[in-house]
Amino acid sequence: MLIAVGGPQYRAGSHRQFALLARSLATRGIPALRFDYRGMGDSTGEQRDFTDVDADLRAAIDAFCARVPSLREVVIWGLCDAASAALFYAGQDERVKGLVLLNPWARTEAGLAGTTLRHYYRARLLQPDLWRKLVSGRFDWRAAAGGFFRLAGKALRRPASAPAESPGLHERMLRGMRAFGGNVLLIDSGNDLTAREFLDMAGASPAWRRLLAAPQVQRRTLAEADHTFSRRAWRDQVADWTADWVRAW
């Protein structure tokens, strides 16, 4: 299991999630490697973002295989933009046989606006404190309406077309998923706009719907979990799902 880092952080992960995951997998006989991209943590070099870490992932897998000569298959585990980076890379390396994708990053301005309108505002209308503020006159409806219409404008805005030689984020993710023929475990958090944005994007795309319905793709949802699975119960559930899925091959 190669644990890739998402966001501007190093290999321990938020609330030490990656370190704890690696230890949990190791106790079950699954080798795990955490590493820092160039320019992060203990790694030297120029810092880069998730769209440009193919060489880092390949170098990490090379080192992993050299350290564990019996290794024949590698799974990349990635949260947020590390999941997206794993999608970009996996189809290029025959050693990668599986992907664990958690709350993949599919962020666009229009996508975030639409997701916020569909999920945040809908949930807000069901919250009792909103109605108490309305009744008491403590609710600034002008500011709320302004925010709503600004989001609606962004959601309806047509994205600028990316040059053919430079595909956009969604297209790169789709190409990566198509190119990868291995097993995929998709885990999403129910209380996370990043996860909702990815699922909204995928749900609106016939190509994504077909790919996610393929027999080699399994899906799990933690309905109450936040983006980083910050509670111990959520973190442990993710580790259990990951280990059970790998051992079921």
Coordinates of N, CA and C in Angstrom, one line a residue:
M1 N 0.8 -1.2 0.0 CA 0.0 0.0 0.0 C 0.9 1.2 0.0
L2 N 0.8 2.0 -1.1 CA 1.5 3.3 -1.1 C 0.6 4.4 -0.7
I3 N 0.8 5.1 0.4 CA -0.1 6.1 0.9 C 0.4 7.5 0.4
A4 N -0.3 8.0 -0.5 CA 0.0 9.3 -1.1 C -0.6 10.5 -0.3
V5 N 0.1 11.6 -0.3 CA -0.3 12.7 0.5 C -1.2 13.6 -0.3
G6 N -2.3 14.1 0.3 CA -3.1 15.1 -0.3 C -2.9 16.5 0.3
G7 N -3.0 17.5 -0.5 CA -2.9 18.9 0.1 C -1.5 19.2 0.5
P8 N -1.3 20.4 1.0 CA 0.0 20.9 1.5 C 0.3 20.3 2.9
Q9 N 0.6 19.0 2.9 CA 1.0 18.4 4.2 C 2.0 17.4 4.0
Y10 N 2.5 16.8 5.1 CA 3.5 15.8 4.9 C 3.0 14.4 5.3
R11 N 3.9 13.4 5.3 CA 3.5 12.0 5.3 C 2.8 11.5 6.6
A12 N 2.7 12.3 7.6 CA 2.0 11.8 8.8 C 0.5 12.0 8.6
G13 N 0.1 12.9 7.8 CA -1.3 13.1 7.5 C -2.0 14.0 8.6
S14 N -3.2 14.4 8.3 CA -4.0 15.2 9.3 C -4.3 14.2 10.4
H15 N -4.2 14.8 11.7 CA -4.4 14.0 12.9 C -3.7 12.6 12.8
R16 N -2.5 12.6 12.2 CA -1.6 11.4 12.1 C -2.3 10.3 11.4
Q17 N -3.3 10.6 10.5 CA -4.1 9.5 9.9 C -3.3 8.5 9.1
F18 N -2.3 9.1 8.3 CA -1.5 8.2 7.4 C -0.6 7.3 8.2
A19 N 0.0 7.8 9.3 CA 0.9 7.0 10.1 C 0.1 5.9 10.8
L20 N -1.1 6.2 11.3 CA -1.9 5.2 12.0 C -2.5 4.2 11.0
L21 N -2.8 4.6 9.7 CA -3.3 3.7 8.7 C -2.2 2.7 8.4
A22 N -0.9 3.2 8.2 CA 0.2 2.3 7.8 C 0.4 1.3 8.9
R23 N 0.4 1.7 10.1 CA 0.6 0.8 11.2 C -0.5 -0.3 11.2
S24 N -1.7 0.2 11.0 CA -2.9 -0.8 11.0 C -2.7 -1.8 9.9
L25 N -2.3 -1.4 8.8 CA -2.2 -2.3 7.6 C -1.0 -3.3 7.9
A26 N 0.1 -2.7 8.5 CA 1.3 -3.6 8.7 C 0.9 -4.7 9.7
T27 N 0.1 -4.4 10.7 CA -0.2 -5.4 11.7 C -1.1 -6.5 11.0
R28 N -1.6 -6.3 9.9 CA -2.4 -7.3 9.1 C -1.6 -7.9 8.0
G29 N -0.3 -7.6 8.0 CA 0.5 -8.3 7.0 C 0.5 -7.6 5.6
I30 N 0.1 -6.3 5.6 CA 0.1 -5.6 4.3 C 1.2 -4.5 4.4
P31 N 2.2 -4.6 3.6 CA 3.3 -3.6 3.7 C 2.8 -2.2 3.3
A32 N 3.2 -1.2 3.9 CA 2.7 0.1 3.6 C 3.9 1.1 3.6
L33 N 3.9 2.0 2.7 CA 4.9 3.1 2.6 C 4.2 4.4 2.5
R34 N 4.7 5.3 3.4 CA 4.3 6.7 3.4 C 5.6 7.5 2.9
F35 N 5.3 8.6 2.2 CA 6.5 9.4 1.7 C 6.0 10.8 1.4
D36 N 7.0 11.7 1.3 CA 6.8 13.1 1.1 C 7.1 13.4 -0.4
Y37 N 6.2 14.1 -1.0 CA 6.6 14.7 -2.4 C 7.8 15.6 -2.2
R38 N 8.4 15.9 -3.4 CA 9.5 16.8 -3.4 C 9.0 18.2 -2.9
G39 N 9.9 18.8 -2.0 CA 9.6 20.1 -1.5 C 8.7 20.1 -0.3
M40 N 8.3 18.9 0.2 CA 7.4 18.7 1.4 C 8.1 17.9 2.4
G41 N 7.8 18.1 3.7 CA 8.3 17.3 4.8 C 9.8 17.2 4.7
D42 N 10.3 15.9 4.7 CA 11.8 15.7 4.7 C 12.3 15.6 3.3
S43 N 11.5 15.8 2.2 CA 12.0 15.7 0.9 C 12.5 17.0 0.3
T44 N 13.7 17.0 -0.3 CA 14.2 18.2 -0.9 C 13.6 18.4 -2.3
G45 N 14.0 19.5 -2.9 CA 13.5 19.8 -4.2 C 12.4 20.9 -4.2
E46 N 12.0 21.2 -5.4 CA 11.0 22.2 -5.6 C 9.6 21.7 -5.4
Q47 N 8.8 22.4 -4.5 CA 7.5 22.0 -4.2 C 6.6 22.0 -5.5
R48 N 5.7 21.1 -5.6 CA 4.8 21.0 -6.7 C 3.4 20.6 -6.2
D49 N 2.4 20.8 -7.1 CA 1.1 20.4 -6.7 C 0.7 19.1 -7.2
F50 N -0.6 18.6 -6.9 CA -1.0 17.3 -7.2 C -1.0 17.0 -8.7
T51 N -1.1 18.0 -9.6 CA -1.1 17.8 -11.0 C 0.2 17.4 -11.6
D52 N 1.3 17.4 -10.8 CA 2.6 17.2 -11.3 C 3.5 16.4 -10.4
V53 N 2.9 15.2 -10.0 CA 3.6 14.3 -9.1 C 3.8 12.9 -9.6
D54 N 3.7 12.8 -10.9 CA 3.9 11.4 -11.5 C 5.3 10.9 -11.2
A55 N 6.3 11.7 -11.4 CA 7.6 11.3 -11.1 C 7.9 10.9 -9.7
D56 N 7.2 11.6 -8.8 CA 7.3 11.3 -7.3 C 6.7 10.0 -7.0
L57 N 5.5 9.7 -7.6 CA 4.9 8.5 -7.3 C 5.7 7.3 -7.9
R58 N 6.2 7.5 -9.1 CA 7.1 6.4 -9.7 C 8.3 6.2 -8.8
A59 N 9.0 7.2 -8.3 CA 10.2 7.1 -7.5 C 9.8 6.4 -6.2
A60 N 8.7 6.7 -5.6 CA 8.3 6.0 -4.4 C 8.0 4.5 -4.6
I61 N 7.3 4.2 -5.7 CA 7.1 2.8 -6.0 C 8.4 2.1 -6.3
D62 N 9.3 2.7 -7.0 CA 10.6 2.1 -7.2 C 11.3 1.7 -5.9
A63 N 11.3 2.7 -5.0 CA 11.9 2.5 -3.7 C 11.2 1.4 -2.9
F64 N 9.9 1.4 -3.0 CA 9.1 0.4 -2.2 C 9.4 -1.0 -2.7
C65 N 9.5 -1.1 -4.0 CA 9.8 -2.5 -4.6 C 11.2 -2.9 -4.3
A66 N 12.1 -1.9 -4.3 CA 13.5 -2.3 -3.9 C 13.6 -2.7 -2.5
R67 N 12.9 -2.1 -1.6 CA 12.9 -2.4 -0.2 C 12.2 -3.7 0.2
V68 N 11.1 -4.0 -0.6 CA 10.4 -5.2 -0.4 C 10.4 -6.0 -1.7
P69 N 11.5 -6.8 -1.9 CA 11.7 -7.4 -3.2 C 10.5 -8.4 -3.6
S70 N 9.8 -8.9 -2.6 CA 8.7 -9.8 -2.9 C 7.5 -9.1 -3.4
L71 N 7.5 -7.8 -3.4 CA 6.3 -7.0 -3.8 C 6.0 -7.2 -5.3
R72 N 4.8 -7.6 -5.6 CA 4.4 -7.8 -7.0 C 3.3 -6.9 -7.5
E73 N 2.5 -6.4 -6.5 CA 1.4 -5.5 -6.8 C 1.4 -4.4 -5.8
V74 N 1.1 -3.2 -6.3 CA 1.0 -2.0 -5.5 C -0.4 -1.4 -5.6
V75 N -0.9 -0.9 -4.5 CA -2.1 -0.2 -4.4 C -1.8 1.2 -3.9
I76 N -2.3 2.2 -4.6 CA -2.1 3.6 -4.2 C -3.4 4.1 -3.4
W77 N -3.1 4.6 -2.2 CA -4.2 5.0 -1.3 C -4.1 6.6 -1.3
G78 N -5.2 7.2 -1.7 CA -5.1 8.7 -1.7 C -6.4 9.4 -1.3
L79 N -6.2 10.4 -0.5 CA -7.3 11.2 0.0 C -7.3 12.6 -0.7
C80 N -8.4 13.1 -1.1 CA -8.6 14.4 -1.7 C -7.8 14.5 -3.0
D81 N -6.8 15.5 -3.1 CA -6.2 15.6 -4.4 C -5.1 14.5 -4.6
A82 N -4.8 13.8 -3.5 CA -3.9 12.6 -3.7 C -4.7 11.5 -4.5
A83 N -6.0 11.4 -4.3 CA -6.8 10.5 -5.1 C -6.8 10.9 -6.5
S84 N -6.9 12.2 -6.8 CA -6.9 12.6 -8.2 C -5.5 12.4 -8.8
A85 N -4.5 12.6 -8.1 CA -3.1 12.4 -8.6 C -2.9 10.9 -8.9
A86 N -3.5 10.0 -8.0 CA -3.4 8.6 -8.2 C -4.1 8.2 -9.5
L87 N -5.2 8.8 -9.8 CA -5.9 8.6 -11.1 C -5.1 9.0 -12.3
F88 N -4.4 10.1 -12.2 CA -3.6 10.6 -13.3 C -2.5 9.6 -13.6
Y89 N -1.9 9.0 -12.5 CA -0.7 8.2 -12.7 C -0.9 6.7 -12.9
A90 N -1.9 6.1 -12.3 CA -2.0 4.6 -12.2 C -2.0 3.9 -13.5
G91 N -2.6 4.4 -14.6 CA -2.6 3.7 -15.9 C -1.3 3.7 -16.5
Q92 N -0.3 4.4 -16.0 CA 1.1 4.5 -16.6 C 2.0 3.4 -16.1
D93 N 1.6 2.8 -15.0 CA 2.6 1.9 -14.3 C 1.9 0.5 -14.1
E94 N 2.4 -0.5 -14.7 CA 1.8 -1.8 -14.6 C 1.9 -2.4 -13.2
R95 N 2.7 -1.9 -12.4 CA 2.9 -2.4 -11.0 C 1.7 -2.0 -10.2
V96 N 1.0 -1.0 -10.6 CA -0.2 -0.5 -9.8 C -1.4 -1.3 -10.2
K97 N -1.9 -2.1 -9.3 CA -3.0 -3.0 -9.5 C -4.3 -2.5 -8.8
G98 N -4.2 -1.5 -7.9 CA -5.4 -1.1 -7.2 C -5.3 0.4 -6.8
L99 N -6.5 1.0 -6.6 CA -6.5 2.3 -6.1 C -7.6 2.4 -5.0
V100 N -7.2 3.1 -3.9 CA -8.2 3.4 -2.9 C -8.3 5.0 -3.0
L101 N -9.5 5.4 -3.4 CA -9.8 6.8 -3.6 C -10.8 7.3 -2.6
L102 N -10.3 8.3 -1.8 CA -11.2 8.9 -0.8 C -11.5 10.3 -1.1
N103 N -12.7 10.7 -1.2 CA -13.2 12.0 -1.4 C -12.3 12.7 -2.5
P104 N -12.3 12.2 -3.7 CA -11.4 12.8 -4.8 C -11.7 14.2 -5.0
W105 N -10.6 15.0 -5.3 CA -10.7 16.4 -5.5 C -11.1 16.6 -7.0
A106 N -12.3 17.2 -7.2 CA -12.7 17.6 -8.6 C -13.2 19.0 -8.6
R107 N -12.5 19.9 -7.9 CA -12.9 21.2 -7.7 C -12.8 22.1 -8.9
T108 N -13.9 22.7 -9.2 CA -14.0 23.9 -10.1 C -14.9 24.9 -9.4
E109 N -14.8 26.2 -9.9 CA -15.6 27.2 -9.3 C -17.1 26.9 -9.5
A110 N -17.5 26.5 -10.7 CA -18.9 26.2 -10.9 C -19.3 25.0 -10.2
G111 N -18.5 24.0 -10.1 CA -18.8 22.7 -9.4 C -19.0 23.0 -7.9
L112 N -18.2 23.7 -7.3 CA -18.3 24.0 -5.9 C -19.6 24.8 -5.6
A113 N -19.9 25.8 -6.5 CA -21.1 26.6 -6.3 C -22.3 25.7 -6.4
G114 N -22.4 24.9 -7.4 CA -23.5 24.0 -7.6 C -23.7 23.1 -6.4
T115 N -22.6 22.5 -6.0 CA -22.6 21.5 -4.9 C -23.1 22.2 -3.6
T116 N -22.6 23.4 -3.3 CA -23.0 24.2 -2.2 C -24.5 24.5 -2.2
L117 N -25.0 24.9 -3.4 CA -26.5 25.2 -3.5 C -27.3 23.9 -3.3
R118 N -26.8 22.8 -3.8 CA -27.6 21.6 -3.7 C -27.6 21.0 -2.3
H119 N -26.5 21.0 -1.7 CA -26.3 20.3 -0.4 C -26.3 21.2 0.8
Y120 N -25.5 22.3 0.8 CA -25.4 23.1 2.0 C -26.7 23.8 2.2
Y121 N -27.3 24.5 1.2 CA -28.5 25.3 1.4 C -29.7 24.4 1.7
R122 N -29.7 23.3 1.1 CA -30.9 22.4 1.4 C -30.8 21.9 2.8
A123 N -29.6 21.6 3.3 CA -29.5 21.1 4.7 C -29.8 22.3 5.6
R124 N -29.4 23.5 5.2 CA -29.6 24.7 6.1 C -31.0 25.0 6.3
L125 N -31.9 24.7 5.3 CA -33.3 25.0 5.5 C -33.9 24.1 6.5
L126 N -33.3 23.0 6.8 CA -33.9 22.0 7.7 C -33.3 22.2 9.2
Q127 N -32.5 23.2 9.4 CA -31.9 23.4 10.7 C -32.8 24.4 11.5
P128 N -33.2 23.9 12.7 CA -34.1 24.8 13.5 C -33.6 26.1 13.9
D129 N -32.2 26.3 14.0 CA -31.7 27.6 14.4 C -31.9 28.6 13.3
L130 N -32.0 28.2 12.1 CA -32.2 29.2 11.0 C -33.6 29.8 11.2
W131 N -34.6 28.9 11.5 CA -36.0 29.4 11.6 C -36.1 30.2 12.9
R132 N -35.4 29.9 13.9 CA -35.4 30.7 15.2 C -34.9 32.1 14.9
K133 N -33.8 32.2 14.1 CA -33.3 33.5 13.7 C -34.2 34.3 12.9
L134 N -34.9 33.6 12.0 CA -35.9 34.3 11.1 C -37.0 34.9 12.0
V135 N -37.6 34.1 12.9 CA -38.7 34.5 13.7 C -38.3 35.7 14.6
S136 N -37.0 35.6 15.1 CA -36.6 36.6 16.1 C -36.0 37.9 15.4
G137 N -36.0 37.8 14.1 CA -35.4 39.0 13.3 C -33.9 39.1 13.3
R138 N -33.2 38.0 13.8 CA -31.8 38.1 13.8 C -31.1 37.5 12.5
F139 N -31.9 37.2 11.6 CA -31.4 36.6 10.3 C -31.2 37.7 9.3
D140 N -30.0 37.9 8.7 CA -29.8 38.9 7.7 C -30.1 38.3 6.3
W141 N -31.4 38.4 6.0 CA -31.8 37.8 4.7 C -31.2 38.4 3.5
R142 N -30.9 39.7 3.6 CA -30.3 40.4 2.4 C -28.9 39.8 2.1
A143 N -28.1 39.6 3.1 CA -26.8 39.0 2.9 C -26.9 37.6 2.4
A144 N -27.9 36.8 3.0 CA -28.1 35.4 2.6 C -28.5 35.4 1.2
A145 N -29.4 36.2 0.8 CA -29.9 36.2 -0.6 C -28.8 36.6 -1.6
G146 N -28.0 37.6 -1.2 CA -26.9 38.0 -2.0 C -25.9 36.8 -2.2
G147 N -25.6 36.1 -1.2 CA -24.7 35.0 -1.3 C -25.3 33.9 -2.1
F148 N -26.6 33.6 -2.0 CA -27.2 32.6 -2.8 C -27.2 32.9 -4.3
F149 N -27.5 34.2 -4.6 CA -27.5 34.5 -6.1 C -26.1 34.6 -6.6
R150 N -25.1 35.0 -5.8 CA -23.7 34.9 -6.3 C -23.3 33.5 -6.6
L151 N -23.6 32.6 -5.7 CA -23.3 31.1 -6.0 C -24.1 30.6 -7.2
A152 N -25.3 31.0 -7.4 CA -26.1 30.6 -8.5 C -25.5 31.1 -9.8
G153 N -25.0 32.3 -9.8 CA -24.3 32.8 -11.0 C -23.1 32.0 -11.3
K154 N -22.3 31.7 -10.3 CA -21.1 30.9 -10.5 C -21.5 29.5 -11.0
A155 N -22.5 28.9 -10.5 CA -22.9 27.5 -10.9 C -23.4 27.5 -12.3
L156 N -24.0 28.6 -12.8 CA -24.5 28.6 -14.2 C -23.4 29.1 -15.2
R157 N -22.3 29.6 -14.7 CA -21.3 30.1 -15.6 C -20.6 28.9 -16.3
R158 N -20.5 29.1 -17.6 CA -19.8 28.1 -18.5 C -18.3 28.1 -18.2
P159 N -17.7 27.0 -17.9 CA -16.2 27.0 -17.7 C -15.5 27.3 -19.0
A160 N -14.3 28.0 -18.9 CA -13.5 28.2 -20.0 C -13.0 26.9 -20.6
S161 N -13.0 26.8 -21.9 CA -12.5 25.5 -22.5 C -11.0 25.4 -22.3
A162 N -10.5 24.2 -21.9 CA -9.1 24.0 -21.8 C -8.5 23.7 -23.2
P163 N -7.3 24.1 -23.5 CA -6.7 23.7 -24.8 C -6.6 22.2 -24.9
A164 N -6.7 21.7 -26.1 CA -6.7 20.3 -26.4 C -5.5 19.6 -25.8
E165 N -4.3 20.3 -25.8 CA -3.1 19.7 -25.3 C -3.0 19.8 -23.8
S166 N -3.9 20.5 -23.1 CA -3.9 20.7 -21.7 C -5.3 20.5 -21.1
P167 N -5.7 19.2 -21.0 CA -7.1 18.9 -20.6 C -7.3 19.4 -19.1
G168 N -8.6 19.7 -18.9 CA -9.0 20.2 -17.5 C -8.9 19.1 -16.5
L169 N -9.2 19.5 -15.3 CA -9.1 18.5 -14.2 C -10.1 17.3 -14.4
H170 N -11.3 17.6 -14.7 CA -12.3 16.5 -14.8 C -11.9 15.6 -16.0
E171 N -11.4 16.2 -17.1 CA -11.1 15.3 -18.2 C -9.8 14.5 -17.9
R172 N -8.9 15.0 -17.2 CA -7.7 14.2 -16.8 C -8.1 13.1 -15.8
M173 N -9.0 13.4 -14.9 CA -9.5 12.3 -14.0 C -10.2 11.2 -14.8
L174 N -11.0 11.6 -15.7 CA -11.8 10.6 -16.6 C -10.8 9.8 -17.4
R175 N -9.8 10.4 -18.0 CA -8.9 9.7 -18.8 C -8.1 8.7 -18.0
G176 N -7.7 9.2 -16.8 CA -7.0 8.3 -15.9 C -7.8 7.1 -15.5
M177 N -9.1 7.3 -15.2 CA -9.9 6.2 -14.8 C -10.1 5.2 -15.9
R178 N -10.3 5.7 -17.1 CA -10.4 4.8 -18.3 C -9.1 4.0 -18.6
A179 N -8.0 4.7 -18.3 CA -6.7 4.0 -18.6 C -6.4 2.9 -17.6
F180 N -6.9 3.0 -16.4 CA -6.6 2.1 -15.4 C -7.5 0.9 -15.4
G181 N -7.0 -0.3 -15.5 CA -7.8 -1.5 -15.6 C -7.9 -2.3 -14.3
G182 N -7.3 -1.8 -13.2 CA -7.3 -2.5 -11.9 C -8.5 -2.3 -11.0
N183 N -8.4 -2.8 -9.8 CA -9.4 -2.7 -8.8 C -9.4 -1.3 -8.2
V184 N -10.6 -0.8 -7.9 CA -10.8 0.5 -7.3 C -11.8 0.4 -6.1
L185 N -11.4 1.0 -5.0 CA -12.2 1.2 -3.8 C -12.5 2.7 -3.7
L186 N -13.7 3.1 -3.8 CA -14.1 4.5 -3.7 C -14.8 4.7 -2.3
I187 N -14.2 5.5 -1.5 CA -14.8 5.8 -0.2 C -15.1 7.3 -0.1
D188 N -16.4 7.6 0.3 CA -16.7 9.0 0.4 C -17.4 9.3 1.7
S189 N -17.2 10.6 2.1 CA -17.7 11.1 3.4 C -19.1 11.7 3.1
G190 N -20.0 11.5 3.9 CA -21.4 12.1 3.7 C -21.4 13.5 4.1
N191 N -20.5 14.0 5.0 CA -20.5 15.3 5.5 C -19.3 16.1 4.9
D192 N -19.2 16.1 3.6 CA -18.0 16.7 3.0 C -18.4 17.3 1.6
L193 N -18.2 18.6 1.4 CA -18.6 19.1 0.1 C -17.6 18.7 -1.0
T194 N -16.4 18.3 -0.7 CA -15.4 17.8 -1.7 C -16.0 16.5 -2.3
A195 N -16.4 15.6 -1.4 CA -17.0 14.3 -1.8 C -18.2 14.6 -2.6
R196 N -19.1 15.5 -2.1 CA -20.4 15.7 -2.9 C -20.1 16.3 -4.2
E197 N -19.1 17.2 -4.4 CA -18.8 17.7 -5.7 C -18.3 16.7 -6.6
F198 N -17.4 15.8 -6.2 CA -17.0 14.7 -7.1 C -18.2 13.8 -7.5
L199 N -19.0 13.4 -6.5 CA -20.1 12.5 -6.8 C -21.2 13.2 -7.7
D200 N -21.4 14.5 -7.5 CA -22.3 15.3 -8.4 C -21.7 15.3 -9.8
M201 N -20.4 15.6 -9.9 CA -19.8 15.6 -11.3 C -19.9 14.2 -11.9
A202 N -19.6 13.1 -11.2 CA -19.6 11.8 -11.7 C -21.1 11.4 -12.1
G203 N -22.0 11.8 -11.2 CA -23.4 11.4 -11.5 C -24.0 12.1 -12.7
A204 N -23.5 13.2 -13.1 CA -23.9 14.0 -14.2 C -23.3 13.5 -15.5
S205 N -22.3 12.6 -15.4 CA -21.6 12.2 -16.6 C -21.9 10.7 -16.9
P206 N -22.4 10.4 -18.1 CA -22.7 9.0 -18.5 C -21.4 8.2 -18.4
A207 N -20.3 8.8 -18.9 CA -19.0 8.0 -18.9 C -18.6 7.7 -17.5
W208 N -18.7 8.6 -16.5 CA -18.3 8.3 -15.1 C -19.3 7.3 -14.5
R209 N -20.5 7.4 -14.8 CA -21.5 6.4 -14.3 C -21.2 5.0 -14.7
R210 N -20.8 4.9 -16.0 CA -20.4 3.5 -16.5 C -19.2 3.0 -15.8
L211 N -18.2 3.9 -15.6 CA -16.9 3.5 -15.0 C -17.1 3.1 -13.5
L212 N -17.9 3.8 -12.8 CA -18.1 3.5 -11.4 C -19.1 2.4 -11.2
A213 N -19.8 2.0 -12.2 CA -20.7 0.8 -12.1 C -20.0 -0.5 -12.5
A214 N -18.7 -0.4 -12.9 CA -17.9 -1.6 -13.4 C -17.7 -2.5 -12.2
P215 N -17.6 -3.8 -12.5 CA -17.5 -4.8 -11.4 C -16.2 -4.7 -10.6
Q216 N -15.2 -4.1 -11.1 CA -13.9 -4.0 -10.4 C -13.9 -2.8 -9.5
V217 N -15.0 -2.0 -9.4 CA -15.1 -0.8 -8.6 C -16.1 -1.1 -7.4
Q218 N -15.6 -0.9 -6.2 CA -16.4 -1.1 -5.0 C -16.5 0.3 -4.3
R219 N -17.7 0.5 -3.7 CA -17.9 1.8 -3.1 C -18.4 1.7 -1.7
R220 N -17.9 2.6 -0.9 CA -18.3 2.7 0.6 C -18.6 4.1 0.9
T221 N -19.5 4.3 1.8 CA -19.9 5.7 2.3 C -19.9 5.7 3.8
L222 N -19.3 6.7 4.4 CA -19.4 6.9 5.8 C -20.3 8.2 6.0
A223 N -21.6 8.0 6.3 CA -22.5 9.0 6.1 C -22.3 10.3 7.0
E224 N -21.7 10.1 8.2 CA -21.5 11.2 9.1 C -20.1 11.8 9.1
A225 N -19.2 11.1 8.3 CA -17.8 11.5 8.4 C -17.5 12.8 7.7
D226 N -16.5 13.5 8.2 CA -16.0 14.7 7.5 C -14.9 14.4 6.5
H227 N -14.3 15.4 5.9 CA -13.4 15.2 4.8 C -12.2 14.3 5.2
T228 N -11.6 14.5 6.3 CA -10.4 13.7 6.7 C -10.7 12.6 7.6
F229 N -12.0 12.2 7.8 CA -12.3 11.1 8.7 C -11.6 11.3 10.1
S230 N -11.9 12.4 10.7 CA -11.1 12.9 11.8 C -11.4 12.1 13.1
R231 N -12.6 11.5 13.3 CA -12.8 10.7 14.5 C -12.2 9.3 14.4
R232 N -11.9 8.8 15.6 CA -11.2 7.5 15.6 C -12.1 6.4 14.9
A233 N -13.4 6.4 15.2 CA -14.3 5.4 14.7 C -14.3 5.5 13.1
W234 N -14.3 6.7 12.6 CA -14.3 6.8 11.1 C -12.9 6.4 10.6
R235 N -11.8 6.8 11.2 CA -10.5 6.4 10.8 C -10.3 4.9 10.8
D236 N -10.8 4.2 11.9 CA -10.7 2.8 12.0 C -11.6 2.1 10.9
Q237 N -12.7 2.6 10.6 CA -13.6 2.0 9.6 C -12.9 2.1 8.2
V238 N -12.3 3.2 7.9 CA -11.6 3.3 6.7 C -10.4 2.3 6.6
A239 N -9.7 2.1 7.7 CA -8.6 1.1 7.7 C -9.1 -0.3 7.5
D240 N -10.3 -0.6 8.2 CA -10.9 -1.9 8.0 C -11.3 -2.2 6.6
W241 N -12.0 -1.2 6.0 CA -12.5 -1.4 4.6 C -11.3 -1.6 3.7
T242 N -10.2 -0.8 3.9 CA -9.0 -0.9 3.0 C -8.4 -2.2 3.1
A243 N -8.2 -2.7 4.3 CA -7.5 -4.0 4.5 C -8.4 -5.2 4.0
D244 N -9.7 -5.1 4.3 CA -10.6 -6.2 3.9 C -10.7 -6.2 2.3
W245 N -10.7 -5.1 1.7 CA -10.8 -5.0 0.3 C -9.5 -5.6 -0.4
V246 N -8.3 -5.2 0.1 CA -7.1 -5.7 -0.4 C -7.0 -7.2 -0.3
R247 N -7.4 -7.7 0.9 CA -7.2 -9.2 1.2 C -8.3 -10.0 0.4
A248 N -9.3 -9.4 -0.1 CA -10.3 -10.1 -0.8 C -10.0 -10.4 -2.3
W249 N -8.8 -9.8 -2.8 CA -8.5 -10.0 -4.2 C -8.2 -11.5 -4.4

